[in-house]
Amino acid sequence: VTENLRTGLDRHGVTTARKKELLDKSYGYFPVLAERRNQFGGTLSGGEQQMLAIARAMMLEPKIILLDEPTEGLMPRMVSQIRDIIGVLHRDGVAVLLVEQNVPLTLDAGQRIYIIEKGVVRHHAPAADLRADDAPIHRYMGV
């Protein structure tokens, strides 16, 4: 896990002290990764692998991160943890572009929602508006 998180940092000239700070921050976001820091990434559960992928991206301190179906195939407890981390990322000033079919998660975690069908934006609105009137969701998502 630790080796996985450090991937790419050397090429970006990150100092040893800064690497430690970034690792500590990642482990703060995802305590389960700290518990498994010496484990091979491929032996983690699906949800833990998603957390590792997000943590690895965060090591480079991006201003925006794309999460493509981060909850696909995850058990509900892990979905909740992914939702929580999206909130933490937003709080920390990281924009999150979330591609997700889990409507409740998207409405809960998102600020602005775009419904895209076959590559065309069919509807967009603030998440609060769609929580108040979910007719567009029923129209385009069939839920």
Coordinates of C-alpha atoms in Angstrom, one line a residue:
V1 CA 0.0 0.0 0.0
T2 CA 2.7 2.5 1.0
E3 CA 4.7 1.7 -2.2
N4 CA 1.6 2.1 -4.2
L5 CA 0.9 5.5 -2.7
R6 CA 4.5 6.7 -3.3
T7 CA 4.3 5.8 -7.0
G8 CA 5.1 8.9 -9.1
L9 CA 6.3 11.1 -6.2
D10 CA 10.0 10.8 -7.1
R11 CA 9.4 12.0 -10.6
H12 CA 7.7 15.1 -9.2
G13 CA 10.7 16.0 -7.0
V14 CA 8.8 15.6 -3.8
T15 CA 11.1 15.8 -0.7
T16 CA 11.2 12.9 1.8
A17 CA 9.6 15.1 4.5
R18 CA 6.8 16.1 2.1
K19 CA 6.3 12.4 1.1
K20 CA 5.8 11.6 4.8
E21 CA 3.3 14.4 5.2
L22 CA 1.3 13.3 2.1
L23 CA 1.3 9.6 3.3
D24 CA 0.1 10.7 6.8
K25 CA -2.7 12.8 5.1
S26 CA -3.7 9.8 3.0
Y27 CA -3.8 7.6 6.0
G28 CA -5.9 10.2 7.7
Y29 CA -8.4 10.1 4.9
F30 CA -8.3 6.3 4.8
P31 CA -7.4 4.8 8.2
V32 CA -7.9 1.2 6.8
L33 CA -5.0 1.9 4.4
A34 CA -2.7 2.8 7.4
E35 CA -3.7 -0.6 8.9
R36 CA -2.7 -2.3 5.7
R37 CA 0.3 -0.2 4.8
N38 CA 2.7 -3.2 4.3
Q39 CA 0.1 -5.2 2.4
F40 CA 0.2 -5.6 -1.4
G41 CA -2.4 -3.4 -3.1
G42 CA -3.7 -6.3 -5.1
T43 CA -4.7 -8.2 -2.0
L44 CA -7.1 -5.5 -0.7
S45 CA -10.9 -5.8 -1.0
G46 CA -12.6 -4.0 -3.8
G47 CA -13.6 -1.1 -1.6
E48 CA -10.1 -0.8 -0.2
Q49 CA -8.7 -0.8 -3.7
Q50 CA -11.0 2.1 -4.6
M51 CA -9.7 3.9 -1.5
L52 CA -6.1 3.2 -2.5
A53 CA -6.8 4.6 -6.0
I54 CA -8.3 7.8 -4.6
A55 CA -5.5 8.1 -2.1
R56 CA -2.8 7.6 -4.7
A57 CA -4.4 10.3 -6.9
M58 CA -4.5 12.7 -3.9
M59 CA -0.8 12.2 -3.2
L60 CA -0.1 14.6 -6.1
E61 CA -2.4 17.2 -4.6
P62 CA -4.7 17.8 -7.6
K63 CA -7.1 20.6 -7.8
I64 CA -9.6 18.3 -9.5
I65 CA -10.1 14.5 -9.4
L66 CA -12.2 12.3 -11.7
L67 CA -14.0 9.4 -10.0
D68 CA -15.4 7.0 -12.6
E69 CA -18.0 4.7 -11.0
P70 CA -16.1 4.5 -7.7
T71 CA -18.9 2.5 -6.0
E72 CA -19.5 -0.1 -8.7
G73 CA -19.8 -3.5 -7.0
L74 CA -19.1 -2.2 -3.5
M75 CA -21.1 -3.2 -0.4
P76 CA -23.2 -0.4 1.1
R77 CA -20.8 0.3 4.0
M78 CA -18.0 1.0 1.4
V79 CA -20.4 3.2 -0.6
S80 CA -21.0 5.3 2.5
Q81 CA -17.3 5.7 3.0
I82 CA -16.7 6.8 -0.6
R83 CA -19.5 9.3 -0.2
D84 CA -17.9 10.6 3.0
I85 CA -14.5 11.0 1.4
I86 CA -16.0 12.9 -1.5
G87 CA -17.3 15.3 1.1
V88 CA -13.9 15.6 2.7
L89 CA -12.2 16.2 -0.6
H90 CA -14.7 19.0 -1.4
R91 CA -14.1 20.5 2.1
D92 CA -10.4 20.4 1.4
G93 CA -10.8 22.4 -1.8
V94 CA -10.6 19.5 -4.3
A95 CA -13.1 19.6 -7.1
V96 CA -14.6 16.1 -7.7
L97 CA -16.0 15.1 -11.1
L98 CA -18.1 12.1 -10.3
V99 CA -19.3 9.7 -13.0
E100 CA -21.8 7.5 -11.2
Q101 CA -25.1 5.7 -11.7
N102 CA -25.9 5.5 -8.0
V103 CA -28.4 8.3 -7.9
P104 CA -28.8 8.7 -4.1
L105 CA -25.0 8.9 -3.7
T106 CA -24.7 11.4 -6.5
L107 CA -27.5 13.6 -5.1
D108 CA -26.0 13.4 -1.7
A109 CA -22.4 14.0 -2.7
G110 CA -22.8 16.4 -5.6
Q111 CA -23.3 20.1 -5.9
R112 CA -24.3 20.2 -9.6
I113 CA -25.7 17.2 -11.4
Y114 CA -25.5 16.6 -15.2
I115 CA -27.6 13.8 -16.6
I116 CA -25.8 12.5 -19.7
E117 CA -27.4 10.1 -22.2
K118 CA -25.3 8.7 -25.1
G119 CA -22.8 11.5 -24.7
V120 CA -25.4 14.3 -24.7
V121 CA -26.2 16.4 -21.6
R122 CA -30.0 15.9 -21.3
H123 CA -30.4 17.9 -18.0
H124 CA -28.4 19.7 -15.5
A125 CA -29.3 21.4 -12.2
P126 CA -28.0 22.0 -8.7
A127 CA -28.3 18.8 -6.7
A128 CA -30.6 20.6 -4.2
D129 CA -33.0 21.3 -7.0
L130 CA -33.1 17.7 -8.0
R131 CA -33.5 16.6 -4.4
A132 CA -36.6 18.9 -4.2
D133 CA -38.0 17.8 -7.6
D134 CA -36.7 14.5 -8.9
A135 CA -38.9 14.3 -12.0
P136 CA -35.9 14.8 -14.4
I137 CA -34.2 11.8 -12.7
H138 CA -37.2 9.6 -13.3
R139 CA -37.5 10.9 -16.8
Y140 CA -33.9 10.2 -17.8
M141 CA -32.7 7.6 -15.4
G142 CA -35.8 5.4 -15.2
V143 CA -35.7 5.2 -11.4

